[in-house]
PDB file of C-alpha atoms in Angstrom:
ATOM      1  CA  UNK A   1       0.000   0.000   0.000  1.00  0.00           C
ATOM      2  CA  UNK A   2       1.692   3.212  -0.771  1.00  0.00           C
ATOM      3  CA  UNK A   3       1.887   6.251   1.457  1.00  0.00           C
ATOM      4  CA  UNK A   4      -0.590   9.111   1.008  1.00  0.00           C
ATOM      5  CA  UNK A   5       1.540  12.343   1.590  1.00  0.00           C
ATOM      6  CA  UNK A   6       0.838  15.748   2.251  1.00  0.00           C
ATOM      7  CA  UNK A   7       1.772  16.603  -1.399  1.00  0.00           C
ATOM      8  CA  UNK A   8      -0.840  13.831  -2.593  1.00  0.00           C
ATOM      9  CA  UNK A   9      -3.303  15.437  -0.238  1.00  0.00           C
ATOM     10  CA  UNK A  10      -2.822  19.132  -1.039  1.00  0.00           C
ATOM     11  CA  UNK A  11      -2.606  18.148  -4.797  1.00  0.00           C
ATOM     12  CA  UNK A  12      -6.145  16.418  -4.519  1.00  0.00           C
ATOM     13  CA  UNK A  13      -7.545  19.397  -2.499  1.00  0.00           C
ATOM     14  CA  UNK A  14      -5.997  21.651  -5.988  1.00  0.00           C
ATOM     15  CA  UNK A  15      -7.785  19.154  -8.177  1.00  0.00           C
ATOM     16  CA  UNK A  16     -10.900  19.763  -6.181  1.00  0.00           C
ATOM     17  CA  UNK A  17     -10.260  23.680  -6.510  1.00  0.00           C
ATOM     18  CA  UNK A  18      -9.948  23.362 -10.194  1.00  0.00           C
ATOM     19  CA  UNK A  19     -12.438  21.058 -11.305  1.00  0.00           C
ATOM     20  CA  UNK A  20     -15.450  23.156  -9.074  1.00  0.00           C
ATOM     21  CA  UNK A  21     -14.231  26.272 -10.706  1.00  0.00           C
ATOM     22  CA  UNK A  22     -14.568  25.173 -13.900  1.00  0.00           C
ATOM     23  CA  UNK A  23     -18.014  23.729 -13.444  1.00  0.00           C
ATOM     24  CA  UNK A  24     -18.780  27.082 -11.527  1.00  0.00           C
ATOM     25  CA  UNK A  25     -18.101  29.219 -14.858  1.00  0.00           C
ATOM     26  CA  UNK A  26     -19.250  26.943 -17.055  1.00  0.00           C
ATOM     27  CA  UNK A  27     -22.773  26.374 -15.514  1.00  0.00           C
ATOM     28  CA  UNK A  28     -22.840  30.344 -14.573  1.00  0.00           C
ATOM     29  CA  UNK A  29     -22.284  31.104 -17.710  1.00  0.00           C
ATOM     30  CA  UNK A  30     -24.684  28.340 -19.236  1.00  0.00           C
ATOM     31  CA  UNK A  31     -27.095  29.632 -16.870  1.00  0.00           C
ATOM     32  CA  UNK A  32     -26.764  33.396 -17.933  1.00  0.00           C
ATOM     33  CA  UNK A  33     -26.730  32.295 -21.515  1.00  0.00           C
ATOM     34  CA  UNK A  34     -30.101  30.538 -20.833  1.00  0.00           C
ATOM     35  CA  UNK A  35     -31.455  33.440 -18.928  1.00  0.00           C
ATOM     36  CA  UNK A  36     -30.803  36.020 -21.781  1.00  0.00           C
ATOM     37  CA  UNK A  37     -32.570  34.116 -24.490  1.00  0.00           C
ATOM     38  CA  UNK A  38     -35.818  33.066 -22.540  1.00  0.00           C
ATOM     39  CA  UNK A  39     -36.282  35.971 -20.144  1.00  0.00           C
ATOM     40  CA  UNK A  40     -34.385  39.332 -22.141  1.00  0.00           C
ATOM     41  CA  UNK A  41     -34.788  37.658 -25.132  1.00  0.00           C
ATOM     42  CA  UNK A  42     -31.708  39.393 -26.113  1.00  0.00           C
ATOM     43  CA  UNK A  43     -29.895  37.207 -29.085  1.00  0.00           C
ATOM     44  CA  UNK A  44     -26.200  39.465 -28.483  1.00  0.00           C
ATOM     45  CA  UNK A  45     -26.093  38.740 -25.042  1.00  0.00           C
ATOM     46  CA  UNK A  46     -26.530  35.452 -25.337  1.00  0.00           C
ATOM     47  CA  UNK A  47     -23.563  35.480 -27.509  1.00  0.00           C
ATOM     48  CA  UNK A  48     -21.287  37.071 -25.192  1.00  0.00           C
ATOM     49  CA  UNK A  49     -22.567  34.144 -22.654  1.00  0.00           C
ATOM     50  CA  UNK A  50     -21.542  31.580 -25.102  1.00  0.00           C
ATOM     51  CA  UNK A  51     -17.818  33.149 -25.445  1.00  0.00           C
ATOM     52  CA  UNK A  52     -17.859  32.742 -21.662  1.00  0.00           C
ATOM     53  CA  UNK A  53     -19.038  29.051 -22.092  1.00  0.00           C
ATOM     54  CA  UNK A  54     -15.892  28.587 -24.541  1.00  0.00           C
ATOM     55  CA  UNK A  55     -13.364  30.505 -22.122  1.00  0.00           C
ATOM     56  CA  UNK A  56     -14.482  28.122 -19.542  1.00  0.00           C
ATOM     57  CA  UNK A  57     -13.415  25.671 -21.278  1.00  0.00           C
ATOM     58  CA  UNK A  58     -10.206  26.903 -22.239  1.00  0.00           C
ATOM     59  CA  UNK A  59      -9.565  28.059 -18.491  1.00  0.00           C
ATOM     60  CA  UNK A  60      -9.961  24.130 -17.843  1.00  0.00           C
ATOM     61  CA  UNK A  61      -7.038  23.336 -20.509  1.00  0.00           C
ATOM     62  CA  UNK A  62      -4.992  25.839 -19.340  1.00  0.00           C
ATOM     63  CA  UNK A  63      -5.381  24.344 -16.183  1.00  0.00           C
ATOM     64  CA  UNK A  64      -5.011  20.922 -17.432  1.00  0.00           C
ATOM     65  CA  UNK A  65      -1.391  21.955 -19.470  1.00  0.00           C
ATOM     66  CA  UNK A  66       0.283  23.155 -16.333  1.00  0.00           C
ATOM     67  CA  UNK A  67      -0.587  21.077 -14.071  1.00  0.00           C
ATOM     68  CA  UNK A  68      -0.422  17.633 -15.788  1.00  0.00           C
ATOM     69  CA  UNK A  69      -1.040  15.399 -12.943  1.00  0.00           C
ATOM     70  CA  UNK A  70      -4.045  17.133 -11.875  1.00  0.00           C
ATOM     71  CA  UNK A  71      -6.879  14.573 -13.871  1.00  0.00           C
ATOM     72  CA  UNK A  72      -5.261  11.693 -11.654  1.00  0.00           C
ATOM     73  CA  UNK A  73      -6.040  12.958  -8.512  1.00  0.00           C
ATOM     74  CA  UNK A  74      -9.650  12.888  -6.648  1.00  0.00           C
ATOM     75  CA  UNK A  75     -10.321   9.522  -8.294  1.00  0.00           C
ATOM     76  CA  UNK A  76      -9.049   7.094  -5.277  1.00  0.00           C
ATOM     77  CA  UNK A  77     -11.826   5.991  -2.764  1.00  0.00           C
ATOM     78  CA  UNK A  78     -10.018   7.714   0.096  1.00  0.00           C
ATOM     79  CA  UNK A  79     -10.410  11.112  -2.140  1.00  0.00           C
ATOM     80  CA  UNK A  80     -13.804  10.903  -3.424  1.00  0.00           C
ATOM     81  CA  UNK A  81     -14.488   9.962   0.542  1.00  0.00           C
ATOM     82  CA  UNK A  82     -11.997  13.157   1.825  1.00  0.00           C
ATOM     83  CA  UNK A  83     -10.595  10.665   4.043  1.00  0.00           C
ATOM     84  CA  UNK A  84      -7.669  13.186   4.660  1.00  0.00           C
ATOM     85  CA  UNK A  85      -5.008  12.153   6.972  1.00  0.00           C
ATOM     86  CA  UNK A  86      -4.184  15.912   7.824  1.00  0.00           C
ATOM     87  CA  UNK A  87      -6.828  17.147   9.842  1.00  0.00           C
ATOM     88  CA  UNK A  88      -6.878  20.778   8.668  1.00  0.00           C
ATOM     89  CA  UNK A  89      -7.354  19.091   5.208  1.00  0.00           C
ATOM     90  CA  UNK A  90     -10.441  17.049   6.332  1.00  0.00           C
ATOM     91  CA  UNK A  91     -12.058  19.646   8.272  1.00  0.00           C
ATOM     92  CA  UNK A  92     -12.198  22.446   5.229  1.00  0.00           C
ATOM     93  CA  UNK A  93     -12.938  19.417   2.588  1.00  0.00           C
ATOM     94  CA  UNK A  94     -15.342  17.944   5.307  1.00  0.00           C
ATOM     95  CA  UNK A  95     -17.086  21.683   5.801  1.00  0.00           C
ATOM     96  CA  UNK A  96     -16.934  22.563   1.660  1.00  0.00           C
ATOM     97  CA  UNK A  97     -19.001  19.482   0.932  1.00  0.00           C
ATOM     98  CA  UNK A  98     -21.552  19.796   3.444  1.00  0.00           C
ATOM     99  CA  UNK A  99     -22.406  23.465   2.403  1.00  0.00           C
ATOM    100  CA  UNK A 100     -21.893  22.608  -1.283  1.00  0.00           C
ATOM    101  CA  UNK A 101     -24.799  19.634  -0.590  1.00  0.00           C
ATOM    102  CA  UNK A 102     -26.643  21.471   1.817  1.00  0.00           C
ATOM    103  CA  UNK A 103     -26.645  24.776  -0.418  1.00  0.00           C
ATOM    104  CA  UNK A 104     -27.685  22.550  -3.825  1.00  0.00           C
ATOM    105  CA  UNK A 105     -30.477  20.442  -2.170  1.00  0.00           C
ATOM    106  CA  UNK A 106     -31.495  23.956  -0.592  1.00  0.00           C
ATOM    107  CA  UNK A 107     -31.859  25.365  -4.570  1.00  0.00           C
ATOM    108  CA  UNK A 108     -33.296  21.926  -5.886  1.00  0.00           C
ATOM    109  CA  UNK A 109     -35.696  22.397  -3.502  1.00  0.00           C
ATOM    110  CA  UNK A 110     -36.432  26.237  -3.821  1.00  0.00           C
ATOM    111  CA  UNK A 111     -35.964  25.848  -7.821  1.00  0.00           C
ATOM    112  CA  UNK A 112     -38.708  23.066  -7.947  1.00  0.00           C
ATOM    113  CA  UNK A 113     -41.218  24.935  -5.931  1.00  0.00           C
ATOM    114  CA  UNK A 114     -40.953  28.109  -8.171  1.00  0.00           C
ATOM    115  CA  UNK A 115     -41.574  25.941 -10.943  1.00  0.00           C
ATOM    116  CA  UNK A 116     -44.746  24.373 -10.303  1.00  0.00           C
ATOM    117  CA  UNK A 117     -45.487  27.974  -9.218  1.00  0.00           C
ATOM    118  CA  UNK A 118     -44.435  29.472 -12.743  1.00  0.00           C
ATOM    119  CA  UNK A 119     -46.148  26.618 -14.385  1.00  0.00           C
ATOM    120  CA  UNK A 120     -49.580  26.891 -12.174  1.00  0.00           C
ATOM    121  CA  UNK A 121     -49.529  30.253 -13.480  1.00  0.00           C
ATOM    122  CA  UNK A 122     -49.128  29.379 -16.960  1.00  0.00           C
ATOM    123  CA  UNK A 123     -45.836  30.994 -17.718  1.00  0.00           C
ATOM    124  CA  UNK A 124     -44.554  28.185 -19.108  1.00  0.00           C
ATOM    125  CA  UNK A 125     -42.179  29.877 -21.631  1.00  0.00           C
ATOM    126  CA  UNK A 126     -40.117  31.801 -18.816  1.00  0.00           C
ATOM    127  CA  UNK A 127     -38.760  28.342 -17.637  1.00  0.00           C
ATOM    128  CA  UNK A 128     -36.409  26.791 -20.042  1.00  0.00           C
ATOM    129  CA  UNK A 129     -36.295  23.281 -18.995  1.00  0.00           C
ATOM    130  CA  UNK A 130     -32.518  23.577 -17.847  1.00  0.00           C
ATOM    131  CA  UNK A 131     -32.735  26.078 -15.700  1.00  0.00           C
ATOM    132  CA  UNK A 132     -32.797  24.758 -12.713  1.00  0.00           C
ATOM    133  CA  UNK A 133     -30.602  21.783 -12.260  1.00  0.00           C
ATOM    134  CA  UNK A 134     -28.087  24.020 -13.731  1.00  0.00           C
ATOM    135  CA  UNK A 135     -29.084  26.514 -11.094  1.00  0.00           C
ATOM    136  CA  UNK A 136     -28.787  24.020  -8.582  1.00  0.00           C
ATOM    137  CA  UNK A 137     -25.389  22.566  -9.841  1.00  0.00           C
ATOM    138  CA  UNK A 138     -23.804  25.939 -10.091  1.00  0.00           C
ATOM    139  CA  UNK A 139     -24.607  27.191  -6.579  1.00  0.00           C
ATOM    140  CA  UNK A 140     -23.523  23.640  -5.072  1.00  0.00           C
ATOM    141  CA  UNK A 141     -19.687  23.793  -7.197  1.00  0.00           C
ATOM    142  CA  UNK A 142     -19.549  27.777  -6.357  1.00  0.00           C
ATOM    143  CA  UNK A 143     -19.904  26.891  -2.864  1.00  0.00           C
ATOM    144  CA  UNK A 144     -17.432  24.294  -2.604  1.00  0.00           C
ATOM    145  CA  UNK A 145     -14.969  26.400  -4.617  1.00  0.00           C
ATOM    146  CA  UNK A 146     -15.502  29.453  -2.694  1.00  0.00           C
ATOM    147  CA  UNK A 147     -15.032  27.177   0.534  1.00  0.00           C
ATOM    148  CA  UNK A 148     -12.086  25.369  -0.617  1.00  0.00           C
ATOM    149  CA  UNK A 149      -9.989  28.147  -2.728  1.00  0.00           C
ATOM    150  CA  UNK A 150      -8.178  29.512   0.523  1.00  0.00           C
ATOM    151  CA  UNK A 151      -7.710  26.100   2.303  1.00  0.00           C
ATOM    152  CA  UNK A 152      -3.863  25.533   1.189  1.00  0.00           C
ATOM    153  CA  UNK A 153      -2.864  29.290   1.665  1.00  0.00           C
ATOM    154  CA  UNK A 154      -4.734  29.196   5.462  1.00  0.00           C
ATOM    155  CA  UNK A 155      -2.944  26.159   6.114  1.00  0.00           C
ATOM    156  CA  UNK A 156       0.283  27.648   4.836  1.00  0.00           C
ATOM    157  CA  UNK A 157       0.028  31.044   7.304  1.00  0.00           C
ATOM    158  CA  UNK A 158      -0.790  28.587  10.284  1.00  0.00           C
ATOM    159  CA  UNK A 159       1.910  26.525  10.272  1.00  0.00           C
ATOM    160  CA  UNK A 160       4.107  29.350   9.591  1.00  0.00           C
ATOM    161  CA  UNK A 161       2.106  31.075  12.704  1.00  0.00           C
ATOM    162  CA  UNK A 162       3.196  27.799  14.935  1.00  0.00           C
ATOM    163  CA  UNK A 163       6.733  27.709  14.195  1.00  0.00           C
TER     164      UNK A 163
END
């Protein structure tokens, strides 16, 4: 069995970092996109959504070209699981999750509701079909990002607080 080290763990943590940024703009700006067409019914912005769509993407590569390794991480049980040996680690992965699932079932849930309401009412045309799971998957991956984005730098200034 090999050794899980801090490197592995941080690097998996990164991984985490990139991967729920890139769903995060590419679901916001899905979302906008979405939002512009059925609701503003403006053609041009929709466009400019799009572009961000295709930046997204390119972000991702970007990503993907300088740090090479980063596609193998997050895929071993003890990952998906955030079975962390560093406790720091585990706590902010542990924390990100929960408000990333408790946030998205909390927008499911909200997202549903308004549209039987919207529906009841007979506005069926100002609910694109899409709307909101990718509502619901863009606040859950925001959330986790915005949780997780400052775990390695806090856990940099405390150790160099303790020394």
């Amino acid at each position: 069995m090999t050794k899980w080290t801090i490197e592995d763990q941080e690097n998996c943590v990164k991984s985490g970092i990139t991967g729920a940024a890139f769903v995060a703009l590419l679901t916001g700006f899905e979302l906008l996109r979405s939002i512009s067409l059925s609701w503003l019914e403006n053609k041009a912005l929709a466009d400019v959504f799009g572009v961000g769509v295709i930046l997204s993407v390119f972000y991702f590569l970007y990503q993907i070209r300088h740090q090479p390794k980063m596609m193998s991480y997050g895929w071993k049980i003890k990952e998906i699981n955030g079975d962390f040996q560093d406790e720091y680690l585990r706590s902010r992965f542990q924390r990100a999750t929960t408000m990333a699932f408790q946030l998205a079932m909390l927008t499911a849930f909200a997202g549903y509701a308004l549209t039987e309401l919207v529906l009841e009412l007979g506005k069926t045309a100002m609910l694109p079909p899409q709307l909101v799971p990718l509502l619901t998957v863009f606040v859950g991956t925001l959330a986790f990002y915005l949780n997780l984005r400052t775990a390695l730098d806090e856990q940099d200034e405390t150790t160099l607080v303790g020394q």
